[in-house]
Coordinates of C-alpha atoms in Angstrom, one line a residue:
X607 CA -15.0 23.9 -6.6
X608 CA -12.8 21.1 -5.9
X609 CA -10.9 19.4 -8.3
X610 CA -10.5 16.1 -9.3
X611 CA -6.9 14.9 -8.7
X612 CA -8.3 15.8 -4.7
X613 CA -11.4 14.2 -4.7
X614 CA -9.3 10.9 -5.8
X615 CA -7.1 11.3 -3.5
X616 CA -10.2 11.6 -1.0
X617 CA -11.3 8.6 -2.4
X618 CA -8.5 6.6 -2.0
X619 CA -8.2 7.8 2.1
X620 CA -11.4 7.4 3.3
X621 CA -11.5 3.5 1.3
X622 CA -8.2 2.5 2.8
X623 CA -9.4 4.4 5.8
X624 CA -12.7 1.7 5.5
X625 CA -10.6 -1.3 4.5
X626 CA -7.9 -1.2 7.3
X627 CA -10.7 -0.7 10.1
X628 CA -12.8 -3.5 8.8
X629 CA -9.6 -5.9 8.8
X630 CA -8.6 -4.2 12.4
X631 CA -11.9 -5.8 13.2
X632 CA -11.7 -8.6 12.4
X633 CA -9.2 -9.9 14.2
X634 CA -10.0 -8.3 17.0
X635 CA -13.3 -10.3 16.3
X636 CA -10.2 -13.5 16.4
X637 CA -9.6 -12.2 20.3
X638 CA -13.5 -11.5 21.4
X639 CA -12.3 -7.7 22.4
X640 CA -16.1 -7.0 21.3
X641 CA -15.5 -3.6 21.8
X642 CA -12.7 -3.4 20.0
X643 CA -15.3 -4.7 17.3
X644 CA -18.5 -2.3 18.0
X645 CA -16.2 1.5 17.4
X646 CA -13.5 -0.4 14.8
X647 CA -17.4 -1.5 12.2
X648 CA -18.8 2.1 13.1
X649 CA -15.1 3.9 11.8
X650 CA -15.2 1.8 8.2
X651 CA -18.8 2.2 8.2
X652 CA -18.4 5.8 8.4
X653 CA -15.2 5.7 6.1
X654 CA -17.2 4.2 3.4
X655 CA -19.8 6.8 3.9
X656 CA -17.4 8.8 2.7
X657 CA -16.4 6.8 0.6
X658 CA -19.1 6.9 -1.1
X659 CA -19.1 10.6 -1.4
X660 CA -16.8 11.3 -2.8
X661 CA -16.9 8.5 -5.4
X662 CA -21.3 10.5 -6.2
X663 CA -19.7 13.8 -6.7
X664 CA -16.7 12.6 -8.4
X665 CA -19.5 11.0 -11.5
X666 CA -20.0 14.6 -11.5
X667 CA -16.3 16.1 -13.2
X668 CA -16.1 17.0 -16.7
X669 CA -14.6 15.6 -19.4
X670 CA -11.7 18.0 -17.9
X671 CA -11.5 17.1 -14.9
X672 CA -14.0 19.9 -14.0
X673 CA -16.1 19.6 -11.7
X674 CA -20.0 20.0 -13.1
X675 CA -22.1 23.6 -11.5
X676 CA -24.5 22.6 -8.4
X677 CA -22.0 20.0 -7.2
X678 CA -21.6 20.9 -3.7
X679 CA -17.9 21.6 -2.6
X680 CA -15.9 18.7 -1.5
X681 CA -13.3 20.6 0.9
X682 CA -16.8 20.9 3.5
X683 CA -18.2 18.1 3.0
X684 CA -14.6 16.4 4.0
X685 CA -14.5 18.2 7.1
X686 CA -15.0 14.4 9.2
X687 CA -12.4 13.1 8.1
X688 CA -9.5 15.8 8.7
X689 CA -10.4 16.7 11.6
X690 CA -10.0 12.7 12.9
X691 CA -8.1 11.3 15.9
X692 CA -4.9 9.3 14.1
X693 CA -4.8 7.3 16.7
X694 CA -8.5 6.3 17.2
X695 CA -8.2 3.8 13.7
X696 CA -5.5 2.1 13.3
X697 CA -4.6 4.1 9.2
X698 CA -2.2 6.4 10.5
X699 CA -2.0 9.9 9.7
X700 CA 0.2 10.0 7.0
X701 CA -3.1 9.8 3.4
X702 CA -0.6 7.0 1.8
X703 CA -3.4 3.8 1.8
X704 CA -3.9 2.4 -1.0
X705 CA -7.4 1.3 -2.8
X706 CA -9.9 -1.5 -1.8
X707 CA -8.8 -5.3 -3.7
X708 CA -10.8 -6.2 -6.7
X709 CA -11.8 -9.0 -5.2
X710 CA -13.6 -7.2 -1.3
X711 CA -15.6 -5.7 -4.1
X712 CA -17.9 -8.7 -4.9
X713 CA -16.4 -9.3 -8.5
X714 CA -15.1 -12.6 -9.4
X715 CA -11.9 -14.2 -8.0
X716 CA -8.7 -13.4 -9.7
X717 CA -5.2 -13.8 -9.6
X718 CA -3.1 -10.4 -9.4
X719 CA 0.0 -11.8 -8.5
X720 CA 2.0 -11.9 -12.3
X721 CA 2.3 -15.4 -13.5
X722 CA 6.5 -15.2 -12.8
X723 CA 5.3 -14.6 -9.2
X724 CA 7.4 -16.6 -6.9
X725 CA 6.5 -18.0 -3.7
X726 CA 7.9 -19.6 -1.2
X727 CA 9.7 -19.0 2.8
X728 CA 12.6 -17.9 4.5
X729 CA 14.5 -18.9 6.7
X730 CA 18.6 -17.9 7.6
X731 CA 21.6 -19.5 8.4
X732 CA 22.7 -19.9 12.5
X733 CA 18.6 -20.2 13.1
X734 CA 18.2 -24.1 11.6
X735 CA 21.8 -25.5 10.7
X736 CA 22.8 -26.6 14.5
X737 CA 27.4 -27.6 13.3
X738 CA 27.8 -25.5 15.0
X739 CA 31.5 -26.6 14.9
X740 CA 31.1 -29.5 12.4
X741 CA 33.5 -29.8 9.7
X742 CA 35.8 -27.3 10.0
X743 CA 33.2 -24.0 10.8
X744 CA 34.8 -20.8 12.2
X745 CA 33.1 -19.8 15.5
X746 CA 30.7 -17.2 14.9
X747 CA 29.6 -13.6 16.9
X748 CA 26.4 -15.9 17.6
X749 CA 27.6 -18.9 18.7
X750 CA 29.1 -17.4 21.8
X751 CA 26.7 -13.9 22.4
X752 CA 24.4 -17.2 22.8
X753 CA 25.9 -18.1 26.0
X754 CA 26.2 -15.4 27.7
X755 CA 24.8 -15.1 30.7
X756 CA 21.3 -13.5 30.4
X757 CA 20.8 -12.7 26.9
X758 CA 18.7 -15.2 25.4
X759 CA 15.7 -16.7 26.5
X760 CA 16.0 -19.9 28.8
X761 CA 19.7 -19.2 27.1
X762 CA 18.9 -20.8 24.4
X763 CA 21.4 -21.1 21.1
X764 CA 21.5 -22.6 18.8
X765 CA 24.5 -24.8 18.8
X766 CA 21.7 -27.6 17.2
X767 CA 19.4 -25.6 16.4
X768 CA 16.7 -27.9 14.1
X769 CA 19.7 -29.5 12.5
X770 CA 18.9 -28.0 9.3
X771 CA 22.6 -29.4 8.3
X772 CA 22.5 -32.9 8.1
X773 CA 18.7 -32.7 7.1
X774 CA 18.2 -30.4 4.4
X775 CA 17.3 -33.0 2.3
X776 CA 14.5 -33.7 4.1
X777 CA 13.8 -30.1 4.5
X778 CA 14.0 -29.1 1.0
X779 CA 11.4 -32.5 0.0
X780 CA 8.7 -30.7 2.6
X781 CA 9.8 -27.4 1.1
X782 CA 8.8 -29.3 -3.0
X783 CA 6.2 -31.3 -0.8
X784 CA 5.1 -27.9 0.0
X785 CA 4.7 -26.6 -3.2
X786 CA 7.4 -23.9 -2.8
X787 CA 9.5 -22.1 -6.3
X788 CA 12.1 -19.9 -4.1
X789 CA 13.6 -20.9 -0.3
X790 CA 15.6 -17.7 0.6
X791 CA 18.1 -18.8 3.2
X792 CA 21.7 -17.2 4.1
X793 CA 25.4 -18.5 4.0
X794 CA 27.4 -18.7 6.7
X795 CA 30.2 -16.2 6.2
X796 CA 32.5 -19.2 9.4
X797 CA 31.2 -22.4 7.8
X798 CA 33.8 -20.5 5.2
X799 CA 34.8 -19.4 6.6
X800 CA 36.7 -19.5 9.8
X801 CA 38.7 -17.0 10.0
X802 CA 36.7 -14.4 8.5
X803 CA 39.5 -14.0 5.4
X804 CA 41.8 -16.4 3.8
X805 CA 41.9 -19.9 4.1
X806 CA 38.5 -21.8 2.5
X807 CA 36.7 -24.3 4.7
X808 CA 36.2 -26.5 1.8
X809 CA 33.0 -28.5 3.5
X810 CA 31.4 -25.5 4.5
X811 CA 30.7 -25.1 0.8
X812 CA 30.2 -28.5 0.2
X813 CA 27.8 -28.0 2.0
X814 CA 25.8 -25.2 0.4
X815 CA 26.3 -26.5 -2.4
X816 CA 24.5 -29.2 -2.2
X817 CA 22.4 -27.9 -0.7
X818 CA 21.9 -25.6 -3.9
X819 CA 21.8 -28.3 -5.5
X820 CA 18.7 -30.9 -3.8
X821 CA 16.7 -27.1 -3.8
X822 CA 17.7 -27.2 -7.7
X823 CA 16.3 -31.2 -8.0
X824 CA 13.0 -30.3 -7.6
X825 CA 12.9 -26.6 -9.9
X826 CA 13.4 -24.1 -6.4
X827 CA 15.0 -21.5 -6.6
X828 CA 18.1 -20.5 -4.1
X829 CA 17.5 -16.6 -3.4
X830 CA 20.9 -17.1 -0.6
X831 CA 21.4 -14.2 2.2
X832 CA 25.1 -13.3 2.3
X833 CA 25.0 -12.0 6.1
X834 CA 22.1 -12.7 8.6
X835 CA 23.5 -11.5 11.3
X836 CA 26.5 -14.5 11.7
X837 CA 29.8 -12.4 11.8
X838 CA 33.2 -14.8 12.3
X839 CA 33.9 -14.3 15.8
X840 CA 37.8 -14.0 14.4
X841 CA 37.2 -10.8 12.4
X842 CA 34.9 -8.9 16.3
X843 CA 38.3 -10.1 18.3
X844 CA 41.0 -8.8 15.1
X845 CA 39.3 -6.0 14.5
X846 CA 36.1 -4.9 15.7
X847 CA 34.7 -6.7 13.6
X848 CA 31.9 -3.3 11.9
X849 CA 33.6 -1.0 13.1
X850 CA 36.5 -0.7 11.4
X851 CA 36.5 -0.4 7.8
X852 CA 39.0 -3.7 7.4
X853 CA 35.1 -5.6 7.4
X854 CA 34.9 -3.8 4.1
X855 CA 37.6 -6.0 2.4
X856 CA 36.7 -9.2 4.0
X857 CA 33.1 -9.0 3.5
X858 CA 34.0 -8.5 -0.2
X859 CA 36.6 -11.3 -0.5
X860 CA 33.6 -14.1 1.4
X861 CA 30.7 -12.0 -1.0
X862 CA 33.4 -12.9 -4.0
X863 CA 33.9 -16.5 -2.9
X864 CA 30.8 -16.9 -2.8
X865 CA 30.0 -15.7 -6.5
X866 CA 32.9 -18.2 -7.4
X867 CA 31.5 -21.0 -6.0
X868 CA 27.3 -21.3 -6.3
X869 CA 27.0 -17.8 -9.2
X870 CA 27.0 -20.3 -11.7
X871 CA 23.8 -21.7 -10.4
X872 CA 22.6 -19.1 -7.8
X873 CA 20.2 -15.7 -10.1
X874 CA 18.3 -14.3 -7.5
X875 CA 21.1 -12.7 -4.5
X876 CA 20.7 -9.5 -1.0
X877 CA 24.2 -8.6 0.1
X878 CA 22.8 -8.3 4.6
X879 CA 19.4 -8.7 6.4
X880 CA 17.7 -5.3 8.3
X881 CA 21.0 -3.4 9.0
X882 CA 18.2 -1.5 11.6
X883 CA 18.8 -4.7 14.2
X884 CA 22.6 -6.3 14.0
X885 CA 23.1 -2.9 14.0
X886 CA 20.8 -0.9 16.0
X887 CA 20.7 -4.0 19.0
X888 CA 24.3 -5.1 18.7
X889 CA 25.1 -0.8 19.1
X890 CA 21.8 1.0 20.4
X891 CA 20.6 -1.0 22.7
X892 CA 22.8 -3.7 23.5
X893 CA 20.8 -6.9 23.2
X894 CA 22.9 -8.5 20.5
X895 CA 26.1 -9.2 19.4
X896 CA 29.1 -6.8 20.4
X897 CA 26.6 -5.8 23.1
X898 CA 27.0 -2.3 23.1
X899 CA 25.2 1.0 23.8
X900 CA 27.6 3.7 21.7
X901 CA 25.5 5.4 19.3
X902 CA 28.8 7.3 17.9
X903 CA 30.3 3.9 17.2
X904 CA 26.8 2.5 15.5
X905 CA 26.9 5.6 13.9
X906 CA 29.8 4.6 12.0
X907 CA 29.3 0.0 11.8
X908 CA 26.2 1.2 9.6
X909 CA 28.4 4.0 7.3
X910 CA 30.4 0.2 6.8
X911 CA 27.7 -1.2 6.2
X912 CA 26.5 0.5 2.9
X913 CA 29.9 0.4 2.1
X914 CA 30.0 -2.3 2.2
X915 CA 27.3 -3.2 0.8
X916 CA 28.4 -1.4 -1.9
X917 CA 32.2 -3.3 -2.8
X918 CA 29.9 -6.5 -2.6
X919 CA 27.5 -5.4 -4.9
X920 CA 30.2 -3.9 -7.7
X921 CA 32.4 -7.3 -6.9
X922 CA 29.0 -9.1 -8.6
X923 CA 28.6 -7.0 -11.5
X924 CA 32.7 -7.0 -11.8
X925 CA 32.3 -10.9 -12.5
X926 CA 28.9 -10.6 -14.2
X927 CA 27.2 -12.9 -11.9
X928 CA 24.4 -13.9 -14.6
X929 CA 21.5 -12.8 -12.2
X930 CA 20.1 -10.0 -10.0
X931 CA 21.6 -8.6 -5.8
X932 CA 19.4 -6.4 -3.9
X933 CA 20.0 -5.6 0.3
X934 CA 17.3 -6.6 2.4
X935 CA 15.6 -4.4 5.0
X936 CA 12.8 -3.7 7.9
X937 CA 9.9 -2.6 6.4
X938 CA 8.4 -0.8 9.7
X939 CA 5.7 2.6 8.7
X940 CA 5.3 4.8 10.8
X941 CA 2.6 6.8 11.6
X942 CA 2.0 9.3 13.8
X943 CA -0.8 8.7 17.5
X944 CA -2.7 12.0 17.1
X945 CA -2.2 14.4 14.5
X946 CA -0.8 17.7 17.1
X947 CA 2.2 18.6 14.9
X948 CA 4.2 16.6 17.9
X949 CA 4.0 13.7 16.8
X950 CA 4.1 14.3 13.1
X951 CA 7.4 15.2 13.3
X952 CA 8.4 13.0 16.0
X953 CA 6.8 10.3 13.5
X954 CA 8.9 12.1 10.7
X955 CA 12.3 11.8 12.5
X956 CA 10.8 8.6 13.4
X957 CA 10.5 7.8 9.7
X958 CA 14.2 8.5 8.3
X959 CA 15.4 7.1 11.4
X960 CA 14.0 3.7 10.3
X961 CA 13.5 3.5 6.2
X962 CA 15.0 6.5 4.5
X963 CA 18.5 6.5 6.6
X964 CA 18.5 2.2 5.6
X965 CA 17.6 2.3 2.3
X966 CA 18.8 5.6 1.1
X967 CA 21.9 4.7 0.7
X968 CA 21.8 1.8 -1.2
X969 CA 19.0 2.9 -3.4
X970 CA 19.8 6.5 -3.7
X971 CA 23.3 6.2 -3.7
X972 CA 23.3 9.0 -0.9
X973 CA 22.6 9.6 2.8
X974 CA 19.0 11.9 3.6
X975 CA 20.6 15.6 3.7
X976 CA 18.4 16.8 7.0
X977 CA 19.5 13.2 9.3
X978 CA 23.4 12.4 7.8
X979 CA 23.5 17.0 9.4
X980 CA 21.9 15.9 12.4
X981 CA 24.3 12.8 13.1
X982 CA 27.2 14.6 12.2
X983 CA 26.8 17.3 14.6
X984 CA 25.4 15.6 17.0
X985 CA 27.8 12.7 17.3
X986 CA 30.5 13.7 14.8
X987 CA 29.6 10.5 12.1
X988 CA 29.4 9.3 9.8
X989 CA 33.2 9.6 9.3
X990 CA 33.8 9.9 5.0
X991 CA 37.0 7.9 3.2
X992 CA 37.7 9.4 -0.1
X993 CA 36.2 7.2 -2.0
X994 CA 32.9 6.5 -0.3
X995 CA 31.1 8.7 -2.1
X996 CA 31.2 7.8 -5.6
X997 CA 31.2 4.2 -4.3
X998 CA 27.7 4.7 -2.5
X999 CA 26.9 6.8 -5.9
X1000 CA 28.2 4.0 -8.3
X1001 CA 26.4 0.9 -7.0
X1002 CA 23.0 0.5 -6.8
X1003 CA 21.2 -2.5 -5.8
X1004 CA 18.6 -4.3 -8.9
X1005 CA 16.0 -4.9 -5.9
X1006 CA 14.8 -4.2 -2.3
X1007 CA 14.2 -6.7 -0.1
X1008 CA 11.1 -6.4 2.3
X1009 CA 10.7 -7.6 5.4
X1010 CA 6.9 -6.6 7.6
X1011 CA 5.9 -7.9 10.1
X1012 CA 4.1 -4.4 12.0
X1013 CA 3.9 -0.5 11.8
X1014 CA 4.4 1.7 15.0
X1015 CA 2.3 4.8 16.3
X1016 CA 4.7 7.6 17.1
X1017 CA 4.3 10.0 19.5
X1018 CA 6.8 13.1 20.5
X1019 CA 9.3 12.1 23.4
X1020 CA 9.8 14.1 26.2
X1021 CA 11.3 11.1 29.1
X1022 CA 11.5 7.9 26.9
X1023 CA 15.1 7.0 26.8
X1024 CA 15.9 3.3 26.1
X1025 CA 14.1 0.6 25.0
X1026 CA 13.4 -3.0 26.7
X1027 CA 12.2 -6.2 23.9
X1028 CA 9.8 -8.3 25.1
X1029 CA 10.9 -11.9 25.5
X1030 CA 8.9 -13.7 27.0
X1031 CA 5.9 -14.1 25.2
X1032 CA 3.8 -12.1 28.0
X1033 CA 1.8 -9.6 26.6
X1034 CA 2.5 -5.5 28.1
X1035 CA 5.7 -7.4 29.2
X1036 CA 7.2 -4.6 27.1
X1037 CA 8.5 -1.3 27.1
X1038 CA 8.4 1.8 24.8
X1039 CA 11.8 2.9 22.4
X1040 CA 12.3 6.4 22.5
X1041 CA 15.0 9.1 21.3
X1042 CA 14.3 11.6 24.2
X1043 CA 13.9 14.7 22.5
X1044 CA 13.5 13.4 18.9
X1045 CA 9.9 10.3 19.6
X1046 CA 9.0 6.7 21.3
X1047 CA 7.0 4.5 19.7
X1048 CA 3.6 4.0 21.3
X1049 CA 0.9 2.1 22.1
X1050 CA -1.7 2.0 20.0
X1051 CA -5.1 2.0 21.7
X1052 CA -7.3 0.8 18.9
X1053 CA -5.1 -2.1 18.2
X1054 CA -4.7 -6.1 17.8
X1055 CA -1.3 -7.1 19.4
X1056 CA 0.7 -10.6 19.7
X1057 CA 2.0 -12.1 22.2
X1058 CA 4.8 -10.2 21.5
X1059 CA 3.7 -7.2 21.9
X1060 CA 4.1 -6.5 17.5
X1061 CA 1.0 -4.6 16.3
X1062 CA -1.9 -7.2 13.7
X1063 CA -2.1 -5.1 10.7
X1064 CA -2.1 -6.0 7.5
X1065 CA -2.8 -2.5 5.7
X1066 CA 1.1 -0.8 6.6
X1067 CA 2.2 -3.6 3.9
X1068 CA -0.1 -2.1 1.1
X1069 CA 1.3 1.5 2.7
X1070 CA 4.2 1.3 3.2
X1071 CA 5.3 -0.6 -0.4
X1072 CA 3.2 3.1 -1.5
X1073 CA 5.2 4.5 0.5
X1074 CA 8.5 2.5 -0.8
X1075 CA 7.0 3.2 -4.6
X1076 CA 6.6 7.1 -4.4
X1077 CA 10.2 7.6 -2.6
X1078 CA 11.9 4.9 -4.6
X1079 CA 10.4 4.5 -7.7
X1080 CA 8.8 1.6 -9.1
X1081 CA 11.9 -0.7 -8.3
X1082 CA 11.4 -4.9 -8.2
X1083 CA 10.0 -5.6 -4.7
X1084 CA 10.6 -9.4 -2.4
X1085 CA 8.6 -9.4 0.3
X1086 CA 11.4 -11.3 2.2
X1087 CA 9.3 -12.1 5.2
X1088 CA 6.1 -12.1 7.0
X1089 CA 5.2 -14.0 9.4
X1090 CA 3.3 -14.5 12.9
X1091 CA 5.4 -15.2 16.1
X1092 CA 3.1 -17.4 17.9
X1093 CA 3.2 -20.5 20.3
X1094 CA 0.9 -23.5 18.3
X1095 CA -0.7 -24.7 19.6
X1096 CA -1.0 -29.1 19.8
X1097 CA -4.8 -31.1 19.5
X1098 CA -5.2 -33.8 18.5
X1099 CA -1.8 -34.2 17.5
X1100 CA -2.5 -31.8 15.0
X1101 CA -0.6 -28.7 15.7
X1102 CA -3.4 -25.8 14.6
X1103 CA -2.2 -22.6 14.1
X1104 CA -5.1 -20.5 12.7
X1105 CA -4.6 -17.5 13.0
X1106 CA -0.8 -18.1 11.4
X1107 CA -3.4 -18.7 7.8
X1108 CA -5.6 -15.9 9.3
X1109 CA -2.6 -13.9 9.5
X1110 CA -0.6 -14.6 6.1
X1111 CA -4.3 -14.4 4.1
X1112 CA -4.4 -10.7 4.5
X1113 CA -0.7 -9.8 4.1
X1114 CA -1.3 -12.1 1.0
X1115 CA -4.7 -9.1 0.3
X1116 CA -2.4 -6.7 1.4
X1117 CA 0.5 -7.4 -1.0
X1118 CA -3.2 -7.9 -4.0
X1119 CA -3.3 -5.0 -3.8
X1120 CA -0.4 -2.9 -3.4
X1121 CA 0.1 -5.0 -6.9
X1122 CA -3.3 -3.6 -8.3
X1123 CA -1.6 -0.4 -7.7
X1124 CA 1.7 -0.9 -9.9
X1125 CA 3.8 -1.6 -7.1
X1126 CA 6.0 -4.0 -8.5
X1127 CA 5.9 -6.7 -6.2
X1128 CA 8.2 -10.1 -7.9
X1129 CA 7.8 -13.0 -4.7
X1130 CA 6.4 -14.1 -1.2
X1131 CA 8.9 -15.0 1.1
X1132 CA 6.7 -15.7 5.0
X1133 CA 9.1 -16.5 7.7
X1134 CA 9.0 -18.4 8.2
X1135 CA 9.4 -23.0 6.6
X1136 CA 10.1 -23.8 9.4
X1137 CA 9.6 -23.5 13.7
X1138 CA 14.1 -21.5 13.9
X1139 CA 15.8 -20.9 17.5
X1140 CA 14.3 -17.1 17.5
X1141 CA 17.0 -15.1 18.3
X1142 CA 16.1 -13.6 21.6
X1143 CA 12.9 -15.9 21.9
X1144 CA 14.1 -19.3 22.3
X1145 CA 11.8 -21.1 20.2
X1146 CA 8.5 -20.5 22.0
X1147 CA 7.8 -17.9 19.5
X1148 CA 6.7 -20.3 16.9
X1149 CA 6.9 -18.8 13.0
X1150 CA 7.2 -22.3 10.3
X1151 CA 5.0 -24.6 8.1
X1152 CA 6.7 -27.3 9.9
X1153 CA 6.8 -28.3 13.1
X1154 CA 9.9 -29.1 15.7
X1155 CA 10.0 -31.8 18.2
X1156 CA 12.4 -31.2 20.5
X1157 CA 11.0 -33.8 22.5
X1158 CA 10.9 -36.0 19.5
X1159 CA 14.9 -36.3 17.5
X1160 CA 13.5 -33.1 16.1
X1161 CA 11.5 -34.6 14.3
X1162 CA 9.9 -32.7 11.5
X1163 CA 5.3 -32.4 12.0
X1164 CA 2.9 -30.6 9.3
X1165 CA 1.1 -28.4 10.6
X1166 CA -2.1 -27.2 9.8
X1167 CA -0.8 -24.0 7.9
X1168 CA 1.1 -26.7 5.7
X1169 CA -2.0 -27.3 3.7
X1170 CA -2.9 -24.1 3.8
X1171 CA -0.5 -22.2 1.9
X1172 CA 0.3 -25.5 -0.5
X1173 CA -3.5 -24.9 -1.5
X1174 CA -2.7 -21.2 -2.0
X1175 CA 0.4 -21.3 -3.7
X1176 CA -1.0 -24.4 -6.1
X1177 CA -4.1 -21.6 -6.7
X1178 CA -1.3 -19.0 -7.3
X1179 CA -2.8 -16.8 -4.8
X1180 CA -6.5 -16.9 -5.7
X1181 CA -7.5 -19.6 -3.3
X1182 CA -6.6 -18.0 1.2

């Protein structure tokens, strides 16, 4: 006889699969991929039938959770689900999908978002500010790197960006018109400390102080990111930046300065943004500064990031700042392309490296044991100095920020080594990422992809939040980035970005599904408020609610999505 817990889990899995396939069919229809629509709708219907059959069986359980006599054995009926090919649809093979929402069941629309849920948007200093050498600012690593031939799309850089440094009041007025309740932005370390430490640039302090005051004047709550990749070049030249333990003291000095000057007005802080990117692409693939392909240096540099985070958290609490401090990571769920043992093991390794390695040190205060042993055996790092373990263990963050854009399908890997990112917006121009002998990331044959080869998969956001809660408990969560990079057409003077509206709508619903299941999600920051410089893709990859006309003095123009998100915020997520 089947037990109730197993039956409930199977109901959840099948309902989630039905929802996932239906959403994928919707995206395929918008791309006119009618063959995929037929396949996905058929799979959605089959999953829905399995869910209905399970629901019928659940009615037959008695009060003790036992199957009543005469009910069919659940395990035998469920066989077809377990035999499916995990890569043949978009739900993955992990069995951690969350159920469909009440609204999707046809119930009366009602916001699932808590009363104090925050609606906002996000940017980053290098991508919007410009003023790269204005008013005493020091150079960052990106100020130099972006000028090296061949490093960015068509040589684009952030020297001017969208000139937020000089136009922040205009931008904040647009934020207020949009109805934003919160704004996530980063501080440029070299704008405050031109040499990375020591002498303070008061003009830089004044800029951020004025920005914070302008936000508060419009009832917009600031969320500050201390580090979004723009390292003072002086520290890179002095001791190798993140490769040296000296960076921990330097970052703590910078963090304390920010707390001292802005902590009276800012309650939400995060230390770092996406370690996997600035370390992984800076030290493993060589696509970001310092342009190295040295895993040993990269692993140790990553350890220094975790130590710097712990020191900054410790200082935050020692200084008794009235607020919360967190860490922002990429949220990238990984699913096996098939149910084969080899692919499932490869997926475990990918999930371990892309998620557990980056989340465990800040949420548990320790590394995942298996991966730590593998890294130290293969490369001899990370090296722990006396006190490192205690520092990590004693300074867990208050919340986690999750940046979700895509899901990855994973296969075992006997051949692929390396990575070439799509920076052109020509679909299919990237190639597989692989670590030979471990895993490779492969294309989902039934997936819907952006022009930059990122799979559009809203269900992955619900799934991944569920995995975070399962591993780390019900820690407070903010969705600190989520958005669609696209080339937005201008039709009759209007920036038409309906695909962005569709993308964000479905992901907001995915967040709602996670909240319905008990996840403590407290805010949503779409990427991005305004079209900005995409690090390697230039200005062609647009994310914002506000368009910037680079041929007309950087004039701002509200997009179609601006009015839509305005209504979403005003209705607290009811009007999608």
